[in-house]
Coordinates of C-alpha atoms in Angstrom, one line a residue:
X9 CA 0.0 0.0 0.0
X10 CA 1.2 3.2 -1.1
X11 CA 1.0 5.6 1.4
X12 CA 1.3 9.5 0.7
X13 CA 1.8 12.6 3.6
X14 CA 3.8 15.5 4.6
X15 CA 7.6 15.5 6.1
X16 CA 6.0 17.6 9.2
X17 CA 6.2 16.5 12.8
X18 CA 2.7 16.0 13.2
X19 CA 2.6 13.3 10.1
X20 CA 6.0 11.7 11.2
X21 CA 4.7 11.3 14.6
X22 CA 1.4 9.7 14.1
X23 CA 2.3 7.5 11.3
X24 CA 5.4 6.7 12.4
X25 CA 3.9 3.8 13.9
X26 CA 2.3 2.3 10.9
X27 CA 5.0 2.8 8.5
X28 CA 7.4 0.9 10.3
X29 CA 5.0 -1.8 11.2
X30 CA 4.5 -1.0 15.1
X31 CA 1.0 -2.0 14.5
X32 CA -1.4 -4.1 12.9
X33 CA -1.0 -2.9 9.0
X34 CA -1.4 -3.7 5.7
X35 CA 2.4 -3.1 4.1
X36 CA 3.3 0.3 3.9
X37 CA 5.3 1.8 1.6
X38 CA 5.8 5.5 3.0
X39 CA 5.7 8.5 0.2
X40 CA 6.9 12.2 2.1
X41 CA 6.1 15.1 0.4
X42 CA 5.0 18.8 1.0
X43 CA 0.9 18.9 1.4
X44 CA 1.0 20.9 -2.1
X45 CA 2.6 18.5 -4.1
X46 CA 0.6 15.8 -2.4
X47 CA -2.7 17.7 -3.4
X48 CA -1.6 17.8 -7.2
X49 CA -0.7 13.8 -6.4
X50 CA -3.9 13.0 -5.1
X51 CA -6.1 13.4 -8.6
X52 CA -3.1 10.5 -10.1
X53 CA -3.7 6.5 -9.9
X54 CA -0.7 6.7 -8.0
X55 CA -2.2 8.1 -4.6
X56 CA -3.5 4.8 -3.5
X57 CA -3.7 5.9 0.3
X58 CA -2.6 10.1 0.8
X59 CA -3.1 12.9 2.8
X60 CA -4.8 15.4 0.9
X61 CA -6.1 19.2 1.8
X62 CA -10.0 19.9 2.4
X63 CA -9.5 22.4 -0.2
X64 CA -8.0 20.0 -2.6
X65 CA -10.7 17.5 -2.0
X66 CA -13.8 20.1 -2.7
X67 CA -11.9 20.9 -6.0
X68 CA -13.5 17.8 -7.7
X69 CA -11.7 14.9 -6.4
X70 CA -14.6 13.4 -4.0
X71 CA -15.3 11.4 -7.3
X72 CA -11.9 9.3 -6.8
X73 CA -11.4 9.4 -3.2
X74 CA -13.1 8.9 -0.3
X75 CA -12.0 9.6 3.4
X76 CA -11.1 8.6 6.2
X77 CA -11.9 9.5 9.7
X78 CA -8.4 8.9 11.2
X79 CA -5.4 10.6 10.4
X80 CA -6.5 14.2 9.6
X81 CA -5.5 17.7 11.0
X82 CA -8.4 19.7 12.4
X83 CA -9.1 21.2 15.8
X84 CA -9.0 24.8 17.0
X85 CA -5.8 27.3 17.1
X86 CA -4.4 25.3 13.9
X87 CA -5.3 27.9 11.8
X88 CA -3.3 29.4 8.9
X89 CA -1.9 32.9 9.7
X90 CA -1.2 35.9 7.3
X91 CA 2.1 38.1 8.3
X92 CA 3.7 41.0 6.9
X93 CA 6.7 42.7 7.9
X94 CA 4.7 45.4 9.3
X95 CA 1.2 46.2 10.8
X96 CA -0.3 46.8 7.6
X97 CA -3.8 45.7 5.9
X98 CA -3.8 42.1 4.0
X99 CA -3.1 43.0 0.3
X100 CA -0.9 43.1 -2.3
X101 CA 0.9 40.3 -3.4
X102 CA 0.2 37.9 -0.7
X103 CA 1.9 34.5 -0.9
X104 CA -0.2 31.3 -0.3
X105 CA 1.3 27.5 -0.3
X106 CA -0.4 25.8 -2.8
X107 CA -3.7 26.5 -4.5
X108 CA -5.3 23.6 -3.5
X109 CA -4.4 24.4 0.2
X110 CA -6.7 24.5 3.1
X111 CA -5.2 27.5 3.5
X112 CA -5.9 29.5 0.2
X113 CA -9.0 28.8 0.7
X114 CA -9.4 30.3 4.2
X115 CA -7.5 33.5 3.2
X116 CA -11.4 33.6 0.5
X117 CA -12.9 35.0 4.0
X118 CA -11.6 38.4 4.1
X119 CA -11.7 39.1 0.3
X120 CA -9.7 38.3 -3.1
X121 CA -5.8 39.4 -3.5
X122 CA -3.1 39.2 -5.9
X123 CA -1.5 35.5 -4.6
X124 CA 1.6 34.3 -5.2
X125 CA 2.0 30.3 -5.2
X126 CA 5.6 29.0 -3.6
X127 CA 6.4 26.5 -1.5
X128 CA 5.3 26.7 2.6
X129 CA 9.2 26.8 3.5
X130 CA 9.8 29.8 1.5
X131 CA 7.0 32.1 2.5
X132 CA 8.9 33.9 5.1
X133 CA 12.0 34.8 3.8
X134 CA 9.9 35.8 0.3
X135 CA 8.1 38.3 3.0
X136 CA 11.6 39.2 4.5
X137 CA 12.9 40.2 1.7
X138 CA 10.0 42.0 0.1
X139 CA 9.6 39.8 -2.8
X140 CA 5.7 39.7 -1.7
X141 CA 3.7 42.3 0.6
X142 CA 2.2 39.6 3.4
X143 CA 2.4 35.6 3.5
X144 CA 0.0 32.7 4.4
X145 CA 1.5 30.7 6.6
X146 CA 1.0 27.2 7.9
X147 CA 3.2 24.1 9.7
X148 CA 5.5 25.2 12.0
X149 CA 5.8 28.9 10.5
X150 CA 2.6 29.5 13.5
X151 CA 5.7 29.0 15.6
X152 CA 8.6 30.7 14.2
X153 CA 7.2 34.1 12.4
X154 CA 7.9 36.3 15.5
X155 CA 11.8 35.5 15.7
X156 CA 12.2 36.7 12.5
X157 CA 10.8 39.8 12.4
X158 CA 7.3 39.2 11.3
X159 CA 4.2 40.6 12.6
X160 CA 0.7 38.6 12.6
X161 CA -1.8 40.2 10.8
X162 CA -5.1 37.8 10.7
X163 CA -5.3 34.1 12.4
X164 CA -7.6 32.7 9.7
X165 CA -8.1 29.8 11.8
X166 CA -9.7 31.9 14.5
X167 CA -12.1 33.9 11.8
X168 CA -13.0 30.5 10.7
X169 CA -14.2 29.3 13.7
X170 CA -15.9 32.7 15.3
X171 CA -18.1 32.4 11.5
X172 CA -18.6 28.5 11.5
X173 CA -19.0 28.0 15.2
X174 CA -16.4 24.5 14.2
X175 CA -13.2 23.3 14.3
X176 CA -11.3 24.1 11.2
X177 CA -10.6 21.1 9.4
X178 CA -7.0 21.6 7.3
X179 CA -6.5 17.6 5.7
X180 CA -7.5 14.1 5.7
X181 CA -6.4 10.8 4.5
X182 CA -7.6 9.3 1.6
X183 CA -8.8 6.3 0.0
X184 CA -8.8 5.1 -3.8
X185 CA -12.1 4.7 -4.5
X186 CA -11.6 1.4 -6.2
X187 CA -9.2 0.6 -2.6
X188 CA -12.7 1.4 -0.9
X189 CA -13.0 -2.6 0.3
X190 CA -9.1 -1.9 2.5
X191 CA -10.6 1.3 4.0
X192 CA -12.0 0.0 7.7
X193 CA -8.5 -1.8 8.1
X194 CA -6.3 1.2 7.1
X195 CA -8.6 3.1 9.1
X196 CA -7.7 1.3 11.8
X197 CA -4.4 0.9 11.4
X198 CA -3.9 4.7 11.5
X199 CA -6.2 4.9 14.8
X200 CA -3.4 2.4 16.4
X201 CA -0.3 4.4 14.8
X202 CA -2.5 7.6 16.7
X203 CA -2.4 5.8 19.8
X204 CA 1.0 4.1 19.8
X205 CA 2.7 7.6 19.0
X206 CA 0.5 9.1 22.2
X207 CA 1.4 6.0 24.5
X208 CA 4.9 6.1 23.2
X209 CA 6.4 9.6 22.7
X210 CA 9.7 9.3 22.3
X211 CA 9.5 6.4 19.8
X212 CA 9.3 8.6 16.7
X213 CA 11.9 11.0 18.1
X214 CA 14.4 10.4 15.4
X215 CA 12.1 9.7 12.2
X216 CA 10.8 13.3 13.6
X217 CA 14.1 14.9 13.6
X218 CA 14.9 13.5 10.3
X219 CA 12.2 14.6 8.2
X220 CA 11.7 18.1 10.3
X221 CA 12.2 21.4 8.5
X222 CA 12.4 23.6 11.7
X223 CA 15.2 21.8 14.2
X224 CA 14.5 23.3 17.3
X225 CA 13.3 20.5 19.3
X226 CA 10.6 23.3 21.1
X227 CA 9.4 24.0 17.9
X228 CA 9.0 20.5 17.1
X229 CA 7.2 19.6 20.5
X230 CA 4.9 22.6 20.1
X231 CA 3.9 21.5 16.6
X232 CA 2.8 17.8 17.7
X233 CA 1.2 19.4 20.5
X234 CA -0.7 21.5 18.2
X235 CA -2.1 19.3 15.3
X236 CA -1.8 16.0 16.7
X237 CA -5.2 15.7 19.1
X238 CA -8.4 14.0 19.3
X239 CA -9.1 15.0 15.8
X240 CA -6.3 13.1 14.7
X241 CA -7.8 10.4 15.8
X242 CA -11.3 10.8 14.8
X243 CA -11.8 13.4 12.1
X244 CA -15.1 15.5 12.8
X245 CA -17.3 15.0 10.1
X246 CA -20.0 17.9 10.5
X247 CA -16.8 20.1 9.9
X248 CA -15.6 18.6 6.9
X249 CA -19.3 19.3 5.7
X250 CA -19.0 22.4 7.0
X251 CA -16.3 23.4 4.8
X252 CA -17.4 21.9 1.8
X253 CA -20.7 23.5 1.7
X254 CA -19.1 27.2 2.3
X255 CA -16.9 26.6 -0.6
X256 CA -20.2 25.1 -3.0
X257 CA -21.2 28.6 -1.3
X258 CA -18.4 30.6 -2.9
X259 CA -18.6 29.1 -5.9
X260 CA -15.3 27.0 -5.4
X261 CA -16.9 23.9 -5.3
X262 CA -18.7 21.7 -7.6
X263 CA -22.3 20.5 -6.5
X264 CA -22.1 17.4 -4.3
X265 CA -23.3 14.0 -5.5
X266 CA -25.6 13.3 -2.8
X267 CA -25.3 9.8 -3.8
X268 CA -21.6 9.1 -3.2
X269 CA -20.5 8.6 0.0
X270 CA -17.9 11.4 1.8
X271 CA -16.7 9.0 4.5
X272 CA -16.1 5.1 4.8

């Protein structure tokens, strides 16, 4: 089983686990990649099982995946955040990690701007050195904007969830839709890899550190903290509704077919 997500702590910490075979598993063969690049994966026969963005999976490809309920990011605080290097209004060229991001889609809530795509890791120095006029960022850039100068302009996490009254869900793993019949046991395999990473900590330390772009080891803890919780374990559906319809709202989104299943 081909198995897509991201290099950041929260995915090599609760999958750890399941990739090297800590728990009751069909074979895993690991695939690491930023959540961008993963999105554009996700719509290919190759993205058997993959994290994929809520924003990427309203964008048309409900008809090839399905979900699952373990293994997301969701919750509340895990918001995207838009910085400058100033106090200064959101606008201009405002950088954003990926069209298909959870996040692009959130920065839709206070308006339309002129966004510039590039990768999450290079948001903050493009703001730094004024290549862009503010920056969306997400992972572990919640946690290191301040110490290099930047100043937080809008937590779109926090205007999500004043609006929708819900935890924001970011990203989900996905199922093949033709892989539909392996669902309930990778489903529970990633539940176990949850709770084998929370009932051993220190276990996934060094795959962690490995695949980490931010080294400090505060950083690090503050980021599992964060975006590994009981949503992790149990993605909340009415959310993931929740987002989906706003975005059929806004015209982002194709019409659902009622027909097709969203979850396993």
């Amino acid at each position: 089983m081909n198995f897509a997500f991201s290099p950041c702590p929260n995915d090599t910490f609760a999958f750890h686990a399941i990739v090297h075979g800590l728990v009751d598993s069909p074979a895993v063969t690991a695939h690491l990649d930023d959540i961008e690049a993963l999105n554009i994966r996700a719509a290919t026969p190759a993205a058997e099982v993959t994290k994929v963005s809520i924003n990427a999976y309203g964008h048309g490809l409900a008809d090839r995946l399905v979900l699952l309920r373990a293994g997301g990011a969701a919750g509340f605080g895990v918001g995207p955040i838009v910085v400058a290097r100033s106090k200064r209004h959101v606008g201009g060229r405002v950088a954003i990690p990926g069209e298909r991001t959870t996040a692009a889609l959130l920065l839709r809530q206070l308006g339309r701007f002129d966004t510039v795509v590039m990768r999450f890791d290079q948001i903050e120095d493009a703001v730094l050195r004024g290549d862009v006029d503010c920056g969306v960022l997400i992972h572990e850039g919640r946690f290191t904007f301040e110490r290099k100068g930047l100043t937080l302009l809008v937590d779109l996490g926090s205007v999500w969830e004043e609006r929708m009254r819900s935890p924001l869900p970011l990203a989900a793993i996905a199922v093949r839709r033709d892989l539909a019949h392996l669902a309930p046991r990778v489903d529970a395999a990633l539940k176990a890899s949850v709770d084998y990473a929370f009932a051993h900590p220190d276990a996934s330390r060094g795959y962690v550190a490995a695949h980490a772009r931010e080294m400090d080891p505060d950083v690090t803890k503050r980021h599992i903290a964060l975006y590994v919780n009981e949503y992790t374990r149990a993605l909340d559906e009415r959310a993931v509704r929740t987002m989906l319809e706003w975005g059929r709202r806004e015209g982002v989104f194709p019409p659902a077919d009622p027909a097709r299943p969203l979850f396993v």
